[in-house]
mmCIF file of C-alpha atoms in Angstrom:
data_model
loop_
_atom_site.group_PDB
_atom_site.id
_atom_site.type_symbol
_atom_site.label_atom_id
_atom_site.label_comp_id
_atom_site.label_asym_id
_atom_site.label_seq_id
_atom_site.Cartn_x
_atom_site.Cartn_y
_atom_site.Cartn_z
ATOM 1 C CA UNK K 1492 -21.071 48.856 -3.540
ATOM 2 C CA UNK K 1493 -20.884 46.345 -0.715
ATOM 3 C CA UNK K 1494 -24.670 45.510 0.017
ATOM 4 C CA UNK K 1495 -23.823 42.187 2.157
ATOM 5 C CA UNK K 1496 -25.670 41.472 5.247
ATOM 6 C CA UNK K 1497 -23.671 38.381 5.422
ATOM 7 C CA UNK K 1498 -20.346 39.993 7.656
ATOM 8 C CA UNK K 1499 -18.373 36.609 6.108
ATOM 9 C CA UNK K 1500 -19.128 36.489 2.800
ATOM 10 C CA UNK K 1501 -16.281 34.807 0.971
ATOM 11 C CA UNK K 1502 -14.334 34.193 4.663
ATOM 12 C CA UNK K 1503 -11.811 30.731 4.130
ATOM 13 C CA UNK K 1504 -11.876 28.083 7.372
ATOM 14 C CA UNK K 1505 -8.809 27.083 8.481
ATOM 15 C CA UNK K 1506 -10.039 24.005 10.125
ATOM 16 C CA UNK K 1507 -10.361 22.939 6.075
ATOM 17 C CA UNK K 1508 -7.682 24.935 4.380
ATOM 18 C CA UNK K 1509 -5.573 25.792 6.957
ATOM 19 C CA UNK K 1510 -1.451 25.181 6.955
ATOM 20 C CA UNK K 1511 -1.880 22.476 9.192
ATOM 21 C CA UNK K 1512 -4.269 20.340 7.245
ATOM 22 C CA UNK K 1513 -2.292 20.807 4.759
ATOM 23 C CA UNK K 1514 1.396 20.220 5.707
ATOM 24 C CA UNK K 1515 -0.083 16.866 7.458
ATOM 25 C CA UNK K 1516 -0.829 15.596 3.934
ATOM 26 C CA UNK K 1517 1.730 16.435 2.122
ATOM 27 C CA UNK K 1518 3.907 14.993 4.358
ATOM 28 C CA UNK K 1519 1.687 11.700 5.467
ATOM 29 C CA UNK K 1520 1.937 11.452 1.116
ATOM 30 C CA UNK K 1521 5.513 11.947 1.287
ATOM 31 C CA UNK K 1522 6.133 9.316 3.828
ATOM 32 C CA UNK K 1523 3.606 6.824 1.583
ATOM 33 C CA UNK K 1524 6.336 7.421 -0.879
ATOM 34 C CA UNK K 1525 9.377 6.796 1.060
ATOM 35 C CA UNK K 1526 7.859 3.704 2.343
ATOM 36 C CA UNK K 1527 7.072 2.490 -0.979
ATOM 37 C CA UNK K 1528 10.645 3.142 -2.010
ATOM 38 C CA UNK K 1529 12.716 2.412 0.816
ATOM 39 C CA UNK K 1530 10.367 -0.127 3.286
ATOM 40 C CA UNK K 1531 9.401 -2.836 0.486
ATOM 41 C CA UNK K 1532 10.022 -5.527 3.035
ATOM 42 C CA UNK K 1533 7.620 -4.558 5.397
ATOM 43 C CA UNK K 1534 4.398 -4.912 3.825
ATOM 44 C CA UNK K 1535 2.194 -3.977 6.647
ATOM 45 C CA UNK K 1536 3.944 -0.666 7.031
ATOM 46 C CA UNK K 1537 3.471 0.138 3.919
ATOM 47 C CA UNK K 1538 -0.111 -0.843 4.003
ATOM 48 C CA UNK K 1539 -0.423 1.398 7.523
ATOM 49 C CA UNK K 1540 0.955 4.836 5.425
ATOM 50 C CA UNK K 1541 -1.153 4.107 2.756
ATOM 51 C CA UNK K 1542 -4.207 3.980 5.374
ATOM 52 C CA UNK K 1543 -3.370 6.908 6.804
ATOM 53 C CA UNK K 1544 -2.783 8.950 4.179
ATOM 54 C CA UNK K 1545 -6.626 7.777 2.857
ATOM 55 C CA UNK K 1546 -8.051 8.295 6.128
ATOM 56 C CA UNK K 1547 -6.816 11.692 6.509
ATOM 57 C CA UNK K 1548 -8.209 12.746 3.275
ATOM 58 C CA UNK K 1549 -11.703 11.251 3.471
ATOM 59 C CA UNK K 1550 -11.489 13.326 7.102
ATOM 60 C CA UNK K 1551 -10.968 16.588 5.469
ATOM 61 C CA UNK K 1552 -13.495 15.556 2.504
ATOM 62 C CA UNK K 1553 -16.251 14.949 5.044
ATOM 63 C CA UNK K 1554 -15.157 17.686 7.376
ATOM 64 C CA UNK K 1555 -15.948 20.085 4.089
ATOM 65 C CA UNK K 1556 -19.310 18.633 3.300
ATOM 66 C CA UNK K 1557 -20.384 19.036 6.921
ATOM 67 C CA UNK K 1558 -19.352 22.687 6.721
ATOM 68 C CA UNK K 1559 -21.038 23.114 2.714
ATOM 69 C CA UNK K 1560 -24.790 21.549 3.902
ATOM 70 C CA UNK K 1561 -24.196 23.111 7.421
ATOM 71 C CA UNK K 1562 -25.159 26.268 8.777
ATOM 72 C CA UNK K 1563 -22.083 28.079 7.922
ATOM 73 C CA UNK K 1564 -21.318 26.740 4.788
ATOM 74 C CA UNK K 1565 -18.034 26.332 2.732
ATOM 75 C CA UNK K 1566 -15.958 29.289 0.862
ATOM 76 C CA UNK K 1567 -14.807 28.131 -2.976
ATOM 77 C CA UNK K 1568 -11.542 28.666 -1.889
ATOM 78 C CA UNK K 1569 -11.715 25.990 0.880
ATOM 79 C CA UNK K 1570 -13.096 24.074 -1.370
ATOM 80 C CA UNK K 1571 -10.933 24.719 -4.637
ATOM 81 C CA UNK K 1572 -7.817 23.732 -2.008
ATOM 82 C CA UNK K 1573 -9.876 20.462 -0.420
ATOM 83 C CA UNK K 1574 -10.166 19.344 -4.275
ATOM 84 C CA UNK K 1575 -6.552 20.044 -4.934
ATOM 85 C CA UNK K 1576 -4.641 18.239 -1.697
ATOM 86 C CA UNK K 1577 -7.163 15.350 -2.185
ATOM 87 C CA UNK K 1578 -5.913 14.959 -5.472
ATOM 88 C CA UNK K 1579 -2.237 15.070 -4.332
ATOM 89 C CA UNK K 1580 -3.736 11.447 -2.102
ATOM 90 C CA UNK K 1581 -5.206 10.114 -5.799
ATOM 91 C CA UNK K 1582 -1.931 10.984 -7.371
ATOM 92 C CA UNK K 1583 -0.026 8.650 -4.588
ATOM 93 C CA UNK K 1584 -2.392 5.932 -5.202
ATOM 94 C CA UNK K 1585 -1.907 6.554 -8.886
ATOM 95 C CA UNK K 1586 1.879 6.208 -8.259
ATOM 96 C CA UNK K 1587 1.549 3.202 -6.171
ATOM 97 C CA UNK K 1588 -1.143 1.404 -8.344
ATOM 98 C CA UNK K 1589 1.727 2.153 -11.656
ATOM 99 C CA UNK K 1590 4.452 0.517 -9.837
ATOM 100 C CA UNK K 1591 1.921 -1.944 -7.730
ATOM 101 C CA UNK K 1592 3.492 -5.575 -10.272
ATOM 102 C CA UNK K 1593 7.542 -4.832 -9.485
ATOM 103 C CA UNK K 1594 6.766 -3.712 -6.284
ATOM 104 C CA UNK K 1595 5.054 -7.155 -5.907
ATOM 105 C CA UNK K 1596 7.603 -9.143 -7.699
ATOM 106 C CA UNK K 1597 10.514 -7.431 -4.983
ATOM 107 C CA UNK K 1598 8.870 -8.633 -1.816
ATOM 108 C CA UNK K 1599 7.660 -12.061 -2.369
ATOM 109 C CA UNK K 1600 4.148 -12.651 -4.173
ATOM 110 C CA UNK K 1601 3.329 -14.263 -0.896
ATOM 111 C CA UNK K 1602 3.209 -10.916 0.866
ATOM 112 C CA UNK K 1603 1.798 -8.653 -1.301
ATOM 113 C CA UNK K 1604 -1.699 -8.952 -0.458
ATOM 114 C CA UNK K 1605 -4.295 -5.463 -0.721
ATOM 115 C CA UNK K 1606 -5.977 -5.897 3.230
ATOM 116 C CA UNK K 1607 -9.672 -5.597 3.508
ATOM 117 C CA UNK K 1608 -9.746 -2.464 5.496
ATOM 118 C CA UNK K 1609 -6.833 -0.461 2.479
ATOM 119 C CA UNK K 1610 -9.378 -1.934 -0.100
ATOM 120 C CA UNK K 1611 -12.159 -0.165 1.943
ATOM 121 C CA UNK K 1612 -10.254 3.162 2.483
ATOM 122 C CA UNK K 1613 -8.772 3.621 -1.445
ATOM 123 C CA UNK K 1614 -12.372 3.107 -2.537
ATOM 124 C CA UNK K 1615 -14.111 5.084 -0.285
ATOM 125 C CA UNK K 1616 -11.611 8.106 -0.844
ATOM 126 C CA UNK K 1617 -12.058 7.650 -4.243
ATOM 127 C CA UNK K 1618 -15.858 7.791 -3.867
ATOM 128 C CA UNK K 1619 -15.773 11.046 -1.811
ATOM 129 C CA UNK K 1620 -12.985 12.555 -3.922
ATOM 130 C CA UNK K 1621 -15.170 12.128 -6.906
ATOM 131 C CA UNK K 1622 -18.058 13.416 -5.692
ATOM 132 C CA UNK K 1623 -16.773 16.313 -3.766
ATOM 133 C CA UNK K 1624 -15.223 17.591 -6.797
ATOM 134 C CA UNK K 1625 -17.745 17.604 -9.370
ATOM 135 C CA UNK K 1626 -20.517 19.287 -6.715
ATOM 136 C CA UNK K 1627 -17.411 21.808 -6.372
ATOM 137 C CA UNK K 1628 -16.949 22.278 -10.456
ATOM 138 C CA UNK K 1629 -20.358 21.742 -11.371
ATOM 139 C CA UNK K 1630 -21.327 25.480 -10.566
ATOM 140 C CA UNK K 1631 -18.489 27.174 -8.907
ATOM 141 C CA UNK K 1632 -20.250 30.665 -8.791
ATOM 142 C CA UNK K 1633 -23.074 29.402 -6.904
ATOM 143 C CA UNK K 1634 -21.006 27.282 -4.593
ATOM 144 C CA UNK K 1635 -20.826 27.711 -0.919
ATOM 145 C CA UNK K 1636 -24.794 27.899 0.532
ATOM 146 C CA UNK K 1637 -24.282 29.466 3.582
ATOM 147 C CA UNK K 1638 -20.862 31.027 2.971
ATOM 148 C CA UNK K 1639 -22.638 33.557 0.159
ATOM 149 C CA UNK K 1640 -26.155 34.365 1.329
ATOM 150 C CA UNK K 1641 -26.632 37.890 1.617
ATOM 151 C CA UNK K 1642 -23.693 38.439 -0.442
ATOM 152 C CA UNK K 1643 -23.971 41.571 -2.593
ATOM 153 C CA UNK K 1644 -21.448 41.371 -4.869
ATOM 154 C CA UNK K 1645 -21.278 37.612 -5.134
ATOM 155 C CA UNK K 1646 -17.407 36.795 -3.472
ATOM 156 C CA UNK K 1647 -16.868 33.397 -5.685
ATOM 157 C CA UNK K 1648 -16.844 35.728 -9.265
ATOM 158 C CA UNK K 1649 -13.709 37.088 -7.994
ATOM 159 C CA UNK K 1650 -11.789 33.464 -6.737
ATOM 160 C CA UNK K 1651 -9.626 32.615 -9.193
ATOM 161 C CA UNK K 1652 -7.641 29.078 -9.960
ATOM 162 C CA UNK K 1653 -4.147 28.580 -10.736
ATOM 163 C CA UNK K 1654 -3.309 26.466 -13.584
ATOM 164 C CA UNK K 1655 0.716 26.739 -14.747
ATOM 165 C CA UNK K 1656 1.857 30.262 -14.253
ATOM 166 C CA UNK K 1657 -2.267 31.511 -15.416
ATOM 167 C CA UNK K 1658 -4.876 32.887 -13.052
ATOM 168 C CA UNK K 1659 -8.002 31.487 -14.770
ATOM 169 C CA UNK K 1660 -11.982 32.073 -12.952
ATOM 170 C CA UNK K 1661 -13.526 28.716 -12.025
ATOM 171 C CA UNK K 1662 -16.359 29.589 -13.662
ATOM 172 C CA UNK K 1663 -14.302 29.534 -17.351
ATOM 173 C CA UNK K 1664 -16.469 26.715 -19.587
ATOM 174 C CA UNK K 1665 -13.245 24.847 -20.392
ATOM 175 C CA UNK K 1666 -11.262 24.836 -16.928
ATOM 176 C CA UNK K 1667 -15.111 23.448 -15.594
ATOM 177 C CA UNK K 1668 -15.335 21.165 -18.447
ATOM 178 C CA UNK K 1669 -11.830 19.522 -17.710
ATOM 179 C CA UNK K 1670 -12.476 19.652 -14.277
ATOM 180 C CA UNK K 1671 -15.560 17.636 -13.846
ATOM 181 C CA UNK K 1672 -14.042 14.899 -16.608
ATOM 182 C CA UNK K 1673 -11.328 14.702 -14.552
ATOM 183 C CA UNK K 1674 -13.036 13.840 -11.171
ATOM 184 C CA UNK K 1675 -15.886 11.674 -13.250
ATOM 185 C CA UNK K 1676 -12.711 9.737 -14.962
ATOM 186 C CA UNK K 1677 -10.182 9.713 -12.340
ATOM 187 C CA UNK K 1678 -12.653 8.334 -9.917
ATOM 188 C CA UNK K 1679 -14.140 5.792 -12.402
ATOM 189 C CA UNK K 1680 -11.117 4.668 -13.113
ATOM 190 C CA UNK K 1681 -9.760 3.925 -9.942
ATOM 191 C CA UNK K 1682 -12.486 2.516 -7.768
ATOM 192 C CA UNK K 1683 -11.776 -0.019 -11.100
ATOM 193 C CA UNK K 1684 -8.253 -0.163 -10.681
ATOM 194 C CA UNK K 1685 -8.521 -0.906 -6.339
ATOM 195 C CA UNK K 1686 -11.145 -3.496 -7.136
ATOM 196 C CA UNK K 1687 -8.804 -5.260 -9.710
ATOM 197 C CA UNK K 1688 -6.007 -5.630 -7.232
ATOM 198 C CA UNK K 1689 -7.794 -6.598 -4.512
ATOM 199 C CA UNK K 1690 -8.281 -9.580 -6.506
ATOM 200 C CA UNK K 1691 -5.176 -10.203 -8.116
ATOM 201 C CA UNK K 1692 -3.327 -10.395 -4.517
ATOM 202 C CA UNK K 1693 -5.839 -12.341 -2.932
ATOM 203 C CA UNK K 1694 -6.090 -14.988 -5.564
ATOM 204 C CA UNK K 1695 -1.624 -14.729 -5.690
ATOM 205 C CA UNK K 1696 -1.992 -15.365 -1.993
ATOM 206 C CA UNK K 1697 -4.391 -17.831 -2.261
ATOM 207 C CA UNK K 1698 -2.433 -19.751 -5.225
ATOM 208 C CA UNK K 1699 0.937 -19.459 -3.028
ATOM 209 C CA UNK K 1700 -0.983 -20.753 0.280
ATOM 210 C CA UNK K 1701 -1.915 -24.139 -1.783
ATOM 211 C CA UNK K 1702 1.599 -24.221 -3.474
ATOM 212 C CA UNK K 1703 2.831 -24.304 0.023
ATOM 213 C CA UNK K 1704 0.308 -26.191 1.717
ATOM 214 C CA UNK K 1705 1.069 -29.606 -1.549
ATOM 215 C CA UNK K 1706 5.028 -28.620 -0.536
ATOM 216 C CA UNK K 1707 4.590 -29.124 2.825
ATOM 217 C CA UNK K 1708 2.482 -32.461 3.065
ATOM 218 C CA UNK K 1709 5.130 -33.569 0.134
ATOM 219 C CA UNK K 1710 7.921 -32.873 2.232
ATOM 220 C CA UNK K 1711 6.350 -34.752 5.993
ATOM 221 C CA UNK K 1712 4.524 -37.375 3.726
ATOM 222 C CA UNK K 1713 5.949 -37.988 0.398
ATOM 223 C CA UNK K 1714 3.808 -37.450 -2.947
ATOM 224 C CA UNK K 1715 0.560 -38.475 -3.196
ATOM 225 C CA UNK K 1716 -1.776 -39.961 -5.875
ATOM 226 C CA UNK K 1717 -5.288 -40.539 -6.620
ATOM 227 C CA UNK K 1718 -4.853 -43.730 -3.780
ATOM 228 C CA UNK K 1719 -2.670 -41.515 -0.953
ATOM 229 C CA UNK K 1720 1.215 -41.841 -0.897
ATOM 230 C CA UNK K 1721 3.164 -43.978 -3.374
ATOM 231 C CA UNK K 1722 4.411 -46.970 -1.854
ATOM 232 C CA UNK K 1723 7.853 -47.112 -3.261
ATOM 233 C CA UNK K 1724 8.463 -43.422 -2.545
ATOM 234 C CA UNK K 1725 7.375 -43.717 1.127
ATOM 235 C CA UNK K 1726 9.623 -42.237 3.697
ATOM 236 C CA UNK K 1727 10.959 -45.036 5.775
ATOM 237 C CA UNK K 1728 9.777 -44.890 10.120
ATOM 238 C CA UNK K 1729 7.774 -42.564 10.918
ATOM 239 C CA UNK K 1730 5.800 -40.658 8.438
ATOM 240 C CA UNK K 1731 6.455 -36.919 10.633
ATOM 241 C CA UNK K 1732 9.523 -35.682 12.195
ATOM 242 C CA UNK K 1733 9.972 -33.984 15.525
ATOM 243 C CA UNK K 1734 9.884 -30.129 14.882
ATOM 244 C CA UNK K 1735 13.688 -29.561 15.710
ATOM 245 C CA UNK K 1736 14.421 -32.082 13.075
ATOM 246 C CA UNK K 1737 12.203 -31.135 10.381
ATOM 247 C CA UNK K 1738 13.171 -27.050 11.350
ATOM 248 C CA UNK K 1739 17.035 -28.256 10.681
ATOM 249 C CA UNK K 1740 16.805 -30.516 7.876
ATOM 250 C CA UNK K 1741 14.284 -28.348 6.151
ATOM 251 C CA UNK K 1742 11.195 -30.115 6.186
ATOM 252 C CA UNK K 1743 12.728 -33.608 6.943
ATOM 253 C CA UNK K 1744 13.672 -36.330 4.796
ATOM 254 C CA UNK K 1745 11.941 -36.629 1.744
ATOM 255 C CA UNK K 1746 13.006 -32.198 1.499
ATOM 256 C CA UNK K 1747 14.831 -33.160 -1.627
ATOM 257 C CA UNK K 1748 12.156 -35.082 -3.128
ATOM 258 C CA UNK K 1749 9.140 -32.306 -2.720
ATOM 259 C CA UNK K 1750 11.279 -29.932 -4.319
ATOM 260 C CA UNK K 1751 12.457 -32.539 -7.232
ATOM 261 C CA UNK K 1752 8.391 -32.807 -7.757
ATOM 262 C CA UNK K 1753 7.764 -29.309 -7.435
ATOM 263 C CA UNK K 1754 10.658 -27.099 -8.129
ATOM 264 C CA UNK K 1755 12.874 -24.631 -5.717
ATOM 265 C CA UNK K 1756 11.215 -22.370 -3.210
ATOM 266 C CA UNK K 1757 12.040 -19.151 -5.663
ATOM 267 C CA UNK K 1758 10.170 -20.950 -8.340
ATOM 268 C CA UNK K 1759 7.044 -21.697 -6.127
ATOM 269 C CA UNK K 1760 7.188 -17.219 -5.258
ATOM 270 C CA UNK K 1761 7.711 -16.681 -8.933
ATOM 271 C CA UNK K 1762 4.696 -19.255 -9.935
ATOM 272 C CA UNK K 1763 2.400 -17.939 -7.572
ATOM 273 C CA UNK K 1764 2.159 -14.895 -8.964
ATOM 274 C CA UNK K 1765 1.213 -15.564 -12.424
ATOM 275 C CA UNK K 1766 -2.495 -17.258 -11.908
ATOM 276 C CA UNK K 1767 -3.782 -13.756 -11.626
ATOM 277 C CA UNK K 1768 -2.307 -12.998 -14.642
ATOM 278 C CA UNK K 1769 -2.995 -15.952 -16.673
ATOM 279 C CA UNK K 1770 -7.006 -15.612 -16.131
ATOM 280 C CA UNK K 1771 -6.686 -12.575 -18.106
ATOM 281 C CA UNK K 1772 -5.529 -14.067 -21.438
ATOM 282 C CA UNK K 1773 -4.586 -10.486 -23.296
ATOM 283 C CA UNK K 1774 -2.494 -9.683 -20.449
ATOM 284 C CA UNK K 1775 0.590 -11.973 -21.551
ATOM 285 C CA UNK K 1776 0.623 -11.153 -24.929
ATOM 286 C CA UNK K 1777 4.196 -9.403 -26.229
ATOM 287 C CA UNK K 1778 2.669 -6.418 -27.524
ATOM 288 C CA UNK K 1779 0.472 -5.460 -23.524
ATOM 289 C CA UNK K 1780 4.125 -6.793 -22.064
ATOM 290 C CA UNK K 1781 6.194 -4.071 -24.318
ATOM 291 C CA UNK K 1782 4.017 -1.217 -22.673
ATOM 292 C CA UNK K 1783 4.406 -2.497 -19.463
ATOM 293 C CA UNK K 1784 8.145 -2.262 -19.637
ATOM 294 C CA UNK K 1785 7.359 1.785 -21.035
ATOM 295 C CA UNK K 1786 4.740 2.466 -18.761
ATOM 296 C CA UNK K 1787 6.675 1.829 -15.254
ATOM 297 C CA UNK K 1788 8.624 4.341 -15.537
ATOM 298 C CA UNK K 1789 6.717 6.717 -17.465
ATOM 299 C CA UNK K 1790 3.594 6.669 -14.874
ATOM 300 C CA UNK K 1791 6.490 6.920 -12.194
ATOM 301 C CA UNK K 1792 7.904 9.855 -13.503
ATOM 302 C CA UNK K 1793 4.417 10.856 -14.458
ATOM 303 C CA UNK K 1794 2.818 10.376 -10.947
ATOM 304 C CA UNK K 1795 6.086 12.454 -9.080
ATOM 305 C CA UNK K 1796 5.160 15.096 -11.298
ATOM 306 C CA UNK K 1797 1.634 15.324 -10.588
ATOM 307 C CA UNK K 1798 2.416 15.229 -7.041
ATOM 308 C CA UNK K 1799 5.083 18.213 -7.148
ATOM 309 C CA UNK K 1800 2.517 19.689 -9.111
ATOM 310 C CA UNK K 1801 -0.764 19.610 -7.389
ATOM 311 C CA UNK K 1802 1.874 21.171 -4.312
ATOM 312 C CA UNK K 1803 2.671 23.999 -5.516
ATOM 313 C CA UNK K 1804 -1.273 24.400 -7.463
ATOM 314 C CA UNK K 1805 -2.365 24.427 -3.690
ATOM 315 C CA UNK K 1806 -0.284 26.539 -2.328
ATOM 316 C CA UNK K 1807 -0.062 29.055 -5.272
ATOM 317 C CA UNK K 1808 -3.659 28.767 -5.017
ATOM 318 C CA UNK K 1809 -4.281 30.164 -1.401
ATOM 319 C CA UNK K 1810 -1.636 33.169 -2.537
ATOM 320 C CA UNK K 1811 -3.431 34.486 -6.021
ATOM 321 C CA UNK K 1812 -6.641 34.671 -3.432
ATOM 322 C CA UNK K 1813 -4.453 36.601 -1.171
ATOM 323 C CA UNK K 1814 -5.408 34.183 1.847
ATOM 324 C CA UNK K 1815 -2.173 33.171 2.827
ATOM 325 C CA UNK K 1816 -1.878 35.174 6.690
ATOM 326 C CA UNK K 1817 -5.815 33.769 7.058
ATOM 327 C CA UNK K 1818 -4.766 30.101 6.673
ATOM 328 C CA UNK K 1819 -1.280 30.288 8.230
ATOM 329 C CA UNK K 1820 -3.048 31.037 11.593
ATOM 330 C CA UNK K 1821 -3.020 27.835 13.445
ATOM 331 C CA UNK K 1822 -6.463 26.397 15.170
ATOM 332 C CA UNK K 1823 -7.525 23.578 17.440
ATOM 333 C CA UNK K 1824 -9.332 21.812 14.793
ATOM 334 C CA UNK K 1825 -6.242 21.982 12.927
ATOM 335 C CA UNK K 1826 -4.186 19.857 15.288
ATOM 336 C CA UNK K 1827 -6.495 17.036 14.875
ATOM 337 C CA UNK K 1828 -5.266 16.728 11.651
ATOM 338 C CA UNK K 1829 -1.581 16.282 13.288
ATOM 339 C CA UNK K 1830 -2.788 13.705 15.147
ATOM 340 C CA UNK K 1831 -2.994 11.367 12.397
ATOM 341 C CA UNK K 1832 0.358 12.080 11.230
ATOM 342 C CA UNK K 1833 2.073 11.361 14.664
ATOM 343 C CA UNK K 1834 1.286 7.519 13.662
ATOM 344 C CA UNK K 1835 3.415 7.851 10.437
ATOM 345 C CA UNK K 1836 6.022 9.808 11.926
ATOM 346 C CA UNK K 1837 6.127 8.390 15.290
ATOM 347 C CA UNK K 1838 4.601 5.033 15.757
ATOM 348 C CA UNK K 1839 5.422 3.381 12.646
ATOM 349 C CA UNK K 1840 9.064 4.086 13.033
ATOM 350 C CA UNK K 1841 9.080 2.864 16.397
ATOM 351 C CA UNK K 1842 7.371 -0.567 15.053
ATOM 352 C CA UNK K 1843 9.730 -0.834 11.917
ATOM 353 C CA UNK K 1844 12.824 -1.030 15.227
ATOM 354 C CA UNK K 1845 10.998 -2.996 17.056
ATOM 355 C CA UNK K 1846 10.538 -5.437 14.622
ATOM 356 C CA UNK K 1847 14.244 -5.277 13.546
ATOM 357 C CA UNK K 1848 15.553 -6.254 17.020
ATOM 358 C CA UNK K 1849 13.345 -8.921 17.094
ATOM 359 C CA UNK K 1850 13.886 -10.212 14.235
ATOM 360 C CA UNK K 1851 17.761 -9.867 14.939
ATOM 361 C CA UNK K 1852 17.052 -11.716 18.162
ATOM 362 C CA UNK K 1853 15.389 -14.668 16.548
ATOM 363 C CA UNK K 1854 18.108 -14.855 13.685
ATOM 364 C CA UNK K 1855 20.906 -15.160 16.668
ATOM 365 C CA UNK K 1856 19.211 -17.990 18.509
ATOM 366 C CA UNK K 1857 18.865 -20.231 15.296
ATOM 367 C CA UNK K 1858 22.553 -19.190 14.923
ATOM 368 C CA UNK K 1859 23.552 -20.446 18.544
ATOM 369 C CA UNK K 1860 21.284 -23.459 18.100
ATOM 370 C CA UNK K 1861 23.270 -24.326 14.908
ATOM 371 C CA UNK K 1862 26.531 -23.748 16.374
ATOM 372 C CA UNK K 1863 25.524 -25.864 19.485
ATOM 373 C CA UNK K 1864 24.844 -28.697 17.287
ATOM 374 C CA UNK K 1865 28.477 -28.142 15.151
ATOM 375 C CA UNK K 1866 29.842 -28.580 18.171
ATOM 376 C CA UNK K 1867 28.576 -31.542 19.427
ATOM 377 C CA UNK K 1868 29.046 -33.034 16.213
ATOM 378 C CA UNK K 1869 26.562 -35.053 15.588
ATOM 379 C CA UNK K 1870 23.227 -34.072 13.684
ATOM 380 C CA UNK K 1871 19.739 -35.650 13.979
ATOM 381 C CA UNK K 1872 20.183 -38.668 11.719
ATOM 382 C CA UNK K 1873 23.455 -39.092 11.691
ATOM 383 C CA UNK K 1874 24.537 -42.612 12.991
ATOM 384 C CA UNK K 1875 27.556 -43.778 15.658
ATOM 385 C CA UNK K 1876 30.525 -45.202 13.952
ATOM 386 C CA UNK K 1877 30.209 -48.823 14.186
ATOM 387 C CA UNK K 1878 33.621 -50.329 15.528
ATOM 388 C CA UNK K 1879 34.092 -54.100 14.800
ATOM 389 C CA UNK K 1880 35.014 -56.264 18.310
ATOM 390 C CA UNK K 1881 36.313 -59.257 17.950
ATOM 391 C CA UNK K 1882 35.300 -62.335 20.017
ATOM 392 C CA UNK K 1883 37.645 -64.402 22.112
ATOM 393 C CA UNK K 1884 37.172 -67.584 20.362
ATOM 394 C CA UNK K 1885 38.355 -64.970 16.884
ATOM 395 C CA UNK K 1886 41.416 -63.851 18.802
ATOM 396 C CA UNK K 1887 42.141 -67.558 19.785
ATOM 397 C CA UNK K 1888 41.649 -68.479 15.814
ATOM 398 C CA UNK K 1889 44.118 -65.576 14.717
ATOM 399 C CA UNK K 1890 46.729 -66.470 17.485
ATOM 400 C CA UNK K 1891 47.118 -70.240 16.325
#
């Protein structure tokens, strides 16, 4: 017998678990994975995609917390949906992190740098995800505050959680222990890995810039000792080259000497990724390197499986709790989540196209300049041929 005084017992909030909210996060994470796989040449676009995914998920968790501790409360079904879709973003972060070393080597250590905003978004998202998950699973039967006040019987007792085809009650002790452990351990590891990645990329970037500075100086002024440039290695004439000459000679007359001392440019880029690893000696042991070779494919495949499983879990969770029709209704609040998705679907591709066209224009201008110099037949340091013209006295002597 239903003696409830609350007419909305257990009713879902479509602004939290609605179809548009779910689809926006599914699409955001999928676009982020595509950016990681096929747009590794553009670090800014990749970080923008990752940042958008984190911000969308952060907004969803904050909205859920406001509803929970506000007057209306939050239904348990809504909370479970939020934990699964935000876990999808954590799976995305795990996939990106597990492939990070290969990604950095592919685009060059000088370009792989985690920005402050991305690191802050990742840490904030992990903290909110961990805290909200623990709050939900700590006591599922009494979760909801205003959503279950005056409800008899308790609507949370009828909620089920979908696990690999099985439907279990959220109050199941084993399920609760596993969920709380997952959020606590996963959150802690996520925060530590984000901080470690941030420090690693900053060190790599700093080291690369130091190498580039030294090589650039040597190209202009020659090798340095403690007392200044080596006298016998000073370039003749001016110590600096005009911009056009320096560009055409790739650094001026000291280019070959600088490369001989510092090594080819490609070696500089490879060395730039090493110092951060060498700060931790055990990372370079043979055993750890072998584990790393196996970890990358296993983590990548496992992350993709987890990503697909969480989507199936979220949709199955809604179905088994008979909330499909309710959550499929579109509201104004759900449209706001789609606005964030426009950045990834429209503005980021437009930026990619613009950058590509700009790069082509710059390359075309450089090619025109090279062709112009080649047609003139004289380079910046090319000397005009010297022809010997005999003097009149010399001609008379030869005639005699």
